[in-house]
Short mmCIF file of C-alpha atoms in Angstrom, two decimals:
data_model
loop_
_atom_site.label_atom_id
_atom_site.label_comp_id
_atom_site.label_asym_id
_atom_site.label_seq_id
_atom_site.Cartn_x
_atom_site.Cartn_y
_atom_site.Cartn_z
CA MET A 1 184.14 -75.73 268.92
CA GLU A 2 181.13 -76.93 271.00
CA LEU A 3 181.97 -77.37 274.62
CA GLU A 4 180.88 -80.58 276.26
CA LEU A 5 180.24 -79.82 279.98
CA ASN A 6 178.20 -80.83 282.48
CA PRO A 7 176.10 -79.28 285.23
CA ILE A 8 178.76 -77.49 288.10
CA SER A 9 178.29 -80.18 290.99
CA LEU A 10 178.10 -78.40 294.51
CA SER A 11 175.45 -77.71 296.88
CA ARG A 12 173.19 -74.87 295.53
CA SER A 13 172.64 -71.72 297.63
CA GLU A 14 169.37 -70.86 299.02
CA HIS A 15 169.75 -67.44 297.94
CA LEU A 16 171.50 -68.42 294.42
CA PRO A 17 172.37 -70.89 291.70
CA LEU A 18 175.35 -70.30 292.74
CA LEU A 19 177.04 -68.43 295.69
CA ILE A 20 180.27 -68.32 296.56
CA THR A 21 181.49 -66.19 299.59
CA GLY A 22 184.65 -65.82 302.09
CA PRO A 23 187.67 -63.20 301.79
CA CYS A 24 189.64 -62.61 299.46
CA SER A 25 193.12 -63.86 300.99
CA ALA A 26 193.28 -66.66 303.93
CA GLU A 27 194.94 -64.54 306.54
CA THR A 28 194.95 -66.49 309.64
CA GLU A 29 193.29 -69.61 310.59
CA THR A 30 191.01 -67.76 313.13
CA GLN A 31 190.14 -65.19 310.05
CA VAL A 32 189.24 -67.56 308.16
CA LEU A 33 187.37 -70.14 310.36
CA SER A 34 185.31 -67.31 311.93
CA THR A 35 184.05 -65.88 308.93
CA ALA A 36 183.21 -69.28 307.50
CA LYS A 37 181.43 -70.12 310.84
CA ALA A 38 179.61 -66.99 310.73
CA LEU A 39 178.80 -67.54 306.90
CA ALA A 40 177.96 -70.97 307.38
CA ALA A 41 175.26 -69.75 310.02
CA GLN A 42 173.66 -67.01 307.50
CA GLY A 43 173.06 -70.79 305.13
CA HIS A 44 175.82 -70.05 302.63
CA SER A 45 177.26 -73.76 301.26
CA ILE A 46 180.75 -72.74 299.39
CA PHE A 47 183.38 -71.04 301.02
CA ARG A 48 185.93 -68.98 298.93
CA ALA A 49 189.78 -67.89 300.31
CA GLY A 50 192.84 -67.04 298.01
CA VAL A 51 195.94 -69.13 299.49
CA TRP A 52 198.25 -67.70 296.56
CA LYS A 53 197.41 -63.79 295.43
CA PRO A 54 199.22 -62.88 292.24
CA ARG A 55 200.38 -59.00 292.94
CA THR A 56 200.52 -56.48 290.05
CA LYS A 57 203.65 -55.17 292.30
CA PRO A 58 206.03 -56.78 294.42
CA GLY A 59 205.63 -56.17 297.89
CA GLY A 60 202.61 -56.64 298.31
CA PHE A 61 201.23 -59.50 300.82
CA GLU A 62 200.84 -62.30 298.30
CA GLY A 63 199.67 -65.03 300.25
CA ASN A 64 200.68 -67.76 302.99
CA GLY A 65 200.56 -70.67 300.04
CA GLU A 66 200.56 -74.08 301.14
CA LYS A 67 200.41 -73.25 305.11
CA ALA A 68 196.88 -71.95 304.92
CA LEU A 69 195.28 -75.06 302.95
CA PRO A 70 194.91 -77.20 306.19
CA TRP A 71 192.79 -73.70 307.83
CA LEU A 72 190.05 -74.23 304.65
CA LYS A 73 190.25 -78.06 305.41
CA ALA A 74 189.36 -77.45 308.55
CA VAL A 75 186.30 -75.00 307.28
CA LYS A 76 185.27 -77.94 305.69
CA ALA A 77 185.06 -80.06 308.45
CA GLU A 78 183.90 -77.41 311.21
CA THR A 79 181.19 -76.39 308.62
CA GLY A 80 180.23 -78.51 306.15
CA MET A 81 181.08 -76.08 303.33
CA ARG A 82 182.46 -76.94 300.00
CA ILE A 83 185.50 -74.66 299.40
CA ALA A 84 186.99 -72.97 297.14
CA THR A 85 190.28 -71.09 296.15
CA GLU A 86 192.97 -69.79 292.97
CA VAL A 87 195.32 -71.37 291.01
CA ALA A 88 197.60 -70.49 289.34
CA THR A 89 200.29 -73.55 288.76
CA PRO A 90 200.47 -77.41 288.58
CA GLU A 91 202.43 -77.29 291.67
CA HIS A 92 199.16 -75.27 293.06
CA ILE A 93 196.48 -77.52 291.47
CA GLU A 94 198.90 -80.76 293.12
CA LEU A 95 198.62 -79.05 296.61
CA ALA A 96 194.73 -77.98 295.99
CA LEU A 97 193.52 -81.31 295.20
CA LYS A 98 195.71 -82.71 298.27
CA HIS A 99 194.13 -80.85 300.92
CA ASP A 100 190.55 -81.89 299.30
CA ILE A 101 189.51 -78.32 297.68
CA ASP A 102 186.25 -78.92 296.19
CA LEU A 103 186.65 -75.60 293.47
CA VAL A 104 189.34 -73.74 292.09
CA TRP A 105 188.89 -70.79 289.79
CA ILE A 106 192.03 -69.68 287.86
CA GLY A 107 192.75 -65.59 287.62
CA ALA A 108 192.04 -63.16 285.37
CA ARG A 109 196.52 -62.51 284.86
CA THR A 110 197.07 -66.54 284.23
CA THR A 111 193.76 -66.50 281.51
CA ALA A 112 195.77 -63.94 279.38
CA ASN A 113 198.72 -66.79 279.25
CA PRO A 114 197.85 -69.83 276.73
CA PHE A 115 201.35 -71.14 277.95
CA ALA A 116 199.89 -71.37 281.54
CA ILE A 117 196.11 -71.98 280.73
CA GLN A 118 197.77 -75.44 278.86
CA ALA A 119 200.07 -76.42 281.80
CA LEU A 120 197.15 -76.13 283.95
CA ALA A 121 194.66 -78.01 282.07
CA ASP A 122 197.89 -80.63 281.94
CA ALA A 123 197.72 -80.95 285.68
CA LEU A 124 193.99 -81.44 285.67
CA LYS A 125 193.29 -84.08 283.67
CA GLY A 126 191.77 -86.61 285.20
CA VAL A 127 189.78 -84.40 288.32
CA ASN A 128 186.48 -83.86 288.07
CA ILE A 129 186.25 -80.71 289.89
CA PRO A 130 184.48 -77.20 288.97
CA VAL A 131 186.89 -75.00 287.55
CA LEU A 132 185.73 -71.33 286.97
CA VAL A 133 188.09 -69.76 284.44
CA LYS A 134 187.99 -65.70 285.20
CA ASN A 135 188.19 -63.92 281.59
CA PRO A 136 191.53 -62.60 280.86
CA VAL A 137 192.78 -58.13 282.22
CA ASN A 138 192.57 -57.42 278.73
CA PRO A 139 188.99 -57.44 277.06
CA ASP A 140 189.38 -60.31 274.81
CA LEU A 141 186.98 -62.68 273.98
CA GLU A 142 188.58 -65.19 272.31
CA LEU A 143 191.46 -65.44 274.59
CA TRP A 144 188.46 -66.15 277.36
CA ILE A 145 186.72 -69.15 275.86
CA GLY A 146 190.18 -70.49 274.04
CA ALA A 147 191.57 -70.99 277.86
CA LEU A 148 187.64 -72.89 278.65
CA GLU A 149 188.42 -75.18 275.87
CA ARG A 150 191.96 -75.99 276.21
CA LEU A 151 190.19 -77.19 280.07
CA ASN A 152 187.39 -79.07 277.95
CA GLN A 153 189.69 -81.14 275.49
CA ALA A 154 191.44 -82.18 278.78
CA GLY A 155 188.87 -83.35 280.34
CA ILE A 156 187.47 -80.31 282.75
CA LYS A 157 184.05 -80.60 282.15
CA GLN A 158 182.16 -79.02 285.18
CA LEU A 159 183.16 -75.23 284.02
CA GLY A 160 181.97 -72.20 284.21
CA GLY A 161 183.28 -68.57 283.55
CA ILE A 162 183.71 -65.72 285.91
CA HIS A 163 183.08 -62.24 284.77
CA ARG A 164 185.11 -60.37 287.09
CA GLY A 165 185.63 -56.81 285.00
CA PHE A 166 188.23 -55.95 282.52
CA SER A 167 191.40 -53.14 283.36
CA THR A 168 191.44 -49.51 281.79
CA TYR A 169 193.38 -46.63 282.27
CA GLU A 170 190.42 -44.21 282.69
CA LYS A 171 189.17 -42.98 285.51
CA THR A 172 186.01 -44.38 286.13
CA PRO A 173 183.35 -45.31 288.78
CA TYR A 174 185.02 -48.79 288.75
CA ARG A 175 188.14 -50.58 289.70
CA ASN A 176 187.30 -52.60 286.47
CA LEU A 177 185.33 -51.75 283.82
CA PRO A 178 182.53 -54.01 283.34
CA MET A 179 182.05 -54.15 279.76
CA TRP A 180 178.79 -56.63 279.94
CA GLN A 181 178.37 -56.85 276.22
CA ILE A 182 181.85 -59.43 276.26
CA PRO A 183 180.04 -61.53 278.94
CA ILE A 184 176.12 -61.34 277.32
CA GLU A 185 178.28 -62.67 274.29
CA LEU A 186 180.16 -65.44 275.17
CA HIS A 187 176.78 -66.52 276.76
CA ARG A 188 175.47 -66.30 273.12
CA ARG A 189 178.69 -68.27 271.96
CA ILE A 190 178.11 -71.08 275.04
CA PRO A 191 174.95 -70.67 276.04
CA GLN A 192 175.06 -74.19 278.36
CA LEU A 193 178.02 -72.29 280.24
CA PRO A 194 177.41 -70.49 283.56
CA ILE A 195 178.77 -67.31 284.59
CA ILE A 196 179.36 -65.88 287.88
CA GLY A 197 179.64 -62.23 288.19
CA ASP A 198 182.79 -61.12 290.40
CA PRO A 199 180.60 -57.47 292.20
CA SER A 200 183.59 -56.76 294.06
CA HIS A 201 186.51 -57.04 291.62
CA ILE A 202 184.54 -54.88 289.36
CA GLY A 203 183.68 -52.00 291.45
CA GLY A 204 185.96 -52.66 293.46
CA ARG A 205 183.91 -50.61 296.06
CA ARG A 206 181.91 -52.28 298.95
CA LYS A 207 178.78 -49.71 297.75
CA LEU A 208 178.87 -50.83 294.36
CA ILE A 209 178.82 -54.48 295.15
CA GLY A 210 174.46 -54.35 295.37
CA SER A 211 174.34 -52.46 292.16
CA LEU A 212 176.55 -54.75 289.98
CA ALA A 213 175.13 -57.89 291.36
CA GLN A 214 171.60 -56.61 290.74
CA GLN A 215 172.83 -56.24 286.74
CA ALA A 216 174.92 -59.43 286.86
CA LEU A 217 171.13 -61.65 287.64
CA ASP A 218 169.23 -58.67 285.05
CA LEU A 219 171.46 -60.42 282.20
CA GLY A 220 170.76 -63.66 283.39
CA PHE A 221 173.98 -64.72 285.44
CA ASP A 222 173.68 -68.29 287.27
CA GLY A 223 175.63 -67.03 290.63
CA LEU A 224 178.07 -64.71 291.99
CA ILE A 225 181.33 -64.83 293.74
CA ILE A 226 181.22 -62.04 296.66
CA GLU A 227 183.98 -61.58 298.57
CA THR A 228 183.37 -61.37 302.69
CA HIS A 229 185.40 -61.01 305.51
CA CYS A 230 184.71 -60.87 309.24
CA HIS A 231 186.51 -57.50 309.64
CA PRO A 232 186.95 -56.25 306.50
CA GLU A 233 188.48 -52.68 307.26
CA SER A 234 191.80 -53.95 308.12
CA ALA A 235 192.03 -57.02 305.48
CA TRP A 236 195.51 -57.48 304.33
CA SER A 237 194.36 -57.56 300.39
CA ASP A 238 191.66 -56.02 298.70
CA ALA A 239 189.98 -54.03 302.26
CA GLN A 240 187.83 -51.49 300.01
CA GLN A 241 185.85 -54.56 298.04
CA GLN A 242 184.84 -56.66 300.40
CA ILE A 243 181.55 -56.68 303.08
CA THR A 244 181.10 -58.43 306.16
CA PRO A 245 178.51 -61.55 306.51
CA GLU A 246 175.72 -59.26 307.92
CA GLU A 247 176.63 -56.50 305.02
CA LEU A 248 176.39 -60.00 302.80
CA GLU A 249 173.12 -60.71 304.05
CA ILE A 250 171.53 -56.52 303.17
CA VAL A 251 172.93 -57.33 299.92
CA LEU A 252 171.21 -60.09 299.13
CA SER A 253 167.84 -59.17 300.69
CA GLN A 254 167.88 -56.46 298.17
CA LEU A 255 168.29 -58.45 294.97
CA VAL A 256 165.62 -58.20 292.73
CA MET A 257 165.65 -62.81 292.47
CA ARG A 258 164.08 -63.20 288.63
CA ASN A 259 162.21 -66.55 288.80
CA ILE A 260 163.21 -69.45 286.12
CA GLU A 261 160.45 -68.47 283.30
CA GLU A 262 162.03 -64.86 283.85
CA ARG A 263 165.31 -65.81 282.87
CA ARG A 264 164.55 -67.94 280.05
CA ASP A 265 162.43 -65.25 278.64
CA GLU A 266 163.99 -64.64 275.84
CA LEU A 267 162.83 -61.28 275.19
CA SER A 268 163.55 -60.24 278.77
CA GLN A 269 167.55 -60.99 278.30
CA LEU A 270 166.98 -58.83 275.08
CA ARG A 271 166.02 -56.00 276.68
CA SER A 272 168.31 -56.13 279.51
CA GLU A 273 171.33 -56.17 277.29
CA ILE A 274 169.42 -53.13 275.39
CA ASP A 275 170.06 -51.59 278.71
CA VAL A 276 173.54 -52.51 279.17
CA LEU A 277 173.94 -50.68 275.75
CA ASP A 278 172.03 -48.02 276.50
CA HIS A 279 173.79 -47.16 279.76
CA THR A 280 177.36 -47.66 277.81
CA LEU A 281 176.29 -45.11 275.29
CA ILE A 282 175.38 -43.04 277.99
CA GLU A 283 178.97 -43.19 279.62
CA LEU A 284 180.61 -42.89 276.63
CA LEU A 285 179.23 -39.32 274.93
CA ALA A 286 179.60 -38.25 278.69
CA LYS A 287 183.51 -38.87 278.08
CA ARG A 288 183.02 -36.96 274.43
CA PHE A 289 181.86 -34.09 276.20
CA GLN A 290 183.71 -33.66 278.45
CA ILE A 291 187.09 -33.85 275.96
CA CYS A 292 184.75 -31.13 273.46
CA ARG A 293 184.90 -28.71 276.87
CA GLU A 294 188.92 -29.58 276.74
CA ILE A 295 188.74 -28.51 273.72
CA GLY A 296 186.64 -25.20 274.45
CA LEU A 297 189.35 -24.50 277.04
CA PHE A 298 192.27 -24.78 274.73
CA LYS A 299 189.74 -22.74 271.91
CA LYS A 300 189.32 -19.90 274.31
CA GLU A 301 193.07 -20.25 275.67
CA HIS A 302 194.52 -20.08 272.10
CA ASN A 303 192.16 -17.01 270.82
CA MET A 304 190.18 -20.03 268.39
CA THR A 305 187.60 -20.02 266.99
CA ILE A 306 184.61 -22.38 268.19
CA LEU A 307 183.21 -23.76 264.64
CA GLN A 308 185.92 -25.30 262.62
CA SER A 309 183.95 -25.66 259.48
CA ALA A 310 186.20 -28.16 257.80
CA ARG A 311 186.88 -30.53 261.31
CA TYR A 312 182.69 -30.93 261.41
CA ASP A 313 182.03 -31.84 257.25
CA GLU A 314 185.74 -33.91 257.88
CA ILE A 315 183.55 -35.53 261.11
CA LEU A 316 180.35 -36.03 259.14
CA LYS A 317 182.04 -38.14 256.14
CA MET A 318 183.80 -40.84 258.54
CA ARG A 319 181.05 -41.24 260.21
CA GLU A 320 178.79 -41.58 257.47
CA THR A 321 181.45 -44.08 255.70
CA GLN A 322 181.80 -45.97 258.66
CA ALA A 323 177.35 -46.08 259.77
CA HIS A 324 177.43 -47.55 256.33
CA LEU A 325 180.08 -50.27 256.11
CA SER A 326 177.94 -51.18 259.90
CA ASP A 327 174.82 -51.06 258.25
CA ILE A 328 173.42 -48.24 260.04
CA ASP A 329 170.98 -46.02 257.96
CA THR A 330 173.42 -42.84 256.64
CA LYS A 331 170.68 -40.60 257.19
CA PHE A 332 169.96 -42.21 260.91
CA ALA A 333 173.48 -41.21 261.37
CA MET A 334 173.92 -37.82 260.12
CA ARG A 335 171.30 -36.84 262.30
CA VAL A 336 172.60 -38.06 265.12
CA PHE A 337 175.72 -36.74 264.87
CA LYS A 338 174.70 -33.42 263.85
CA LEU A 339 172.72 -33.75 267.35
CA ILE A 340 175.57 -35.01 268.61
CA HIS A 341 178.21 -32.18 267.32
CA GLU A 342 175.31 -29.59 268.49
CA GLU A 343 175.62 -30.25 272.07
CA SER A 344 179.41 -30.36 271.10
CA VAL A 345 179.53 -26.77 270.43
CA ARG A 346 177.31 -25.59 273.12
CA GLN A 347 179.97 -27.37 275.73
CA GLN A 348 182.43 -25.91 273.95
CA LEU A 349 180.79 -22.22 274.46
CA THR A 350 179.84 -23.18 278.00
CA MET A 351 183.91 -23.20 278.49
CA ARG A 352 184.54 -19.70 276.51
CA ASN A 353 181.72 -18.16 278.45
CA ASN A 354 183.17 -19.37 281.58
CA LYS A 355 184.69 -16.41 283.51
CA ASN A 356 186.86 -18.64 285.20
#
């Protein structure tokens, strides 16, 4: 299905086509206004704050709810900034519109539920404000596109996607795996859809925000949403991934902005995609060799030989078949896996020779 989209009609930031800043949660009126005033003084025009906060487990701060909406309205009155918040139910939409919210986004957990998305789409019929849809928690592109389609069918034409990464049980440097290939494919499928990077939720740590933001821009993303708090170390939610307005300015000043012609250069875009895939290959090889070291330790403890010829032949046969089915030259694939196997044996020998 081809989406019928209009440009998002919000003031453009002097830094990026679309930049959304503000705290993870609206904690107190003082915190909201002080953060907003600092951001407005720096020239930012769209302020975000979570009013309803779905938490993984009960007992955490789940937002102030309706009580916080007048604080956002005060931001709009006192600073002139547009205001944005997350919605998850039709009641949230009704209350947000009542308090003149300019933009809403739909969270990853909600995107994963087609029934919830349809309920929001029904509640948004006849409403003409931008709606941004975060990727679902798990890496399911069709679910993400399906949510966008439901909203578009309800008449929402100012649509955008937010890439906030994907949940994983593995230990990684990130809170949520970037899996850049998924937003890349989303852009290929719906090229007119704006995509906003969320380095705060991908990284989960403030020190990763700058590098993740740069990667998003290098891939041609249309903007960023960055969690910004006047006192992030004492934030009531997601303290580790929020930065001060002053730190935000440092991050933005260090970003390399691509001009329009660069971003529209198809070759540059394709090269950026290759860079992302190469990075992923290195990460996957690192995980593979870590497992090889664990196997080496197991063999050492059980007095087993390093080289298991039957297993090696089995691996080559399976990979050759998979390469053929994936339209990859089988001779090339065999050369690659022979090199990988040689390194795997070396990793196991390292564990065998480790006296510890």
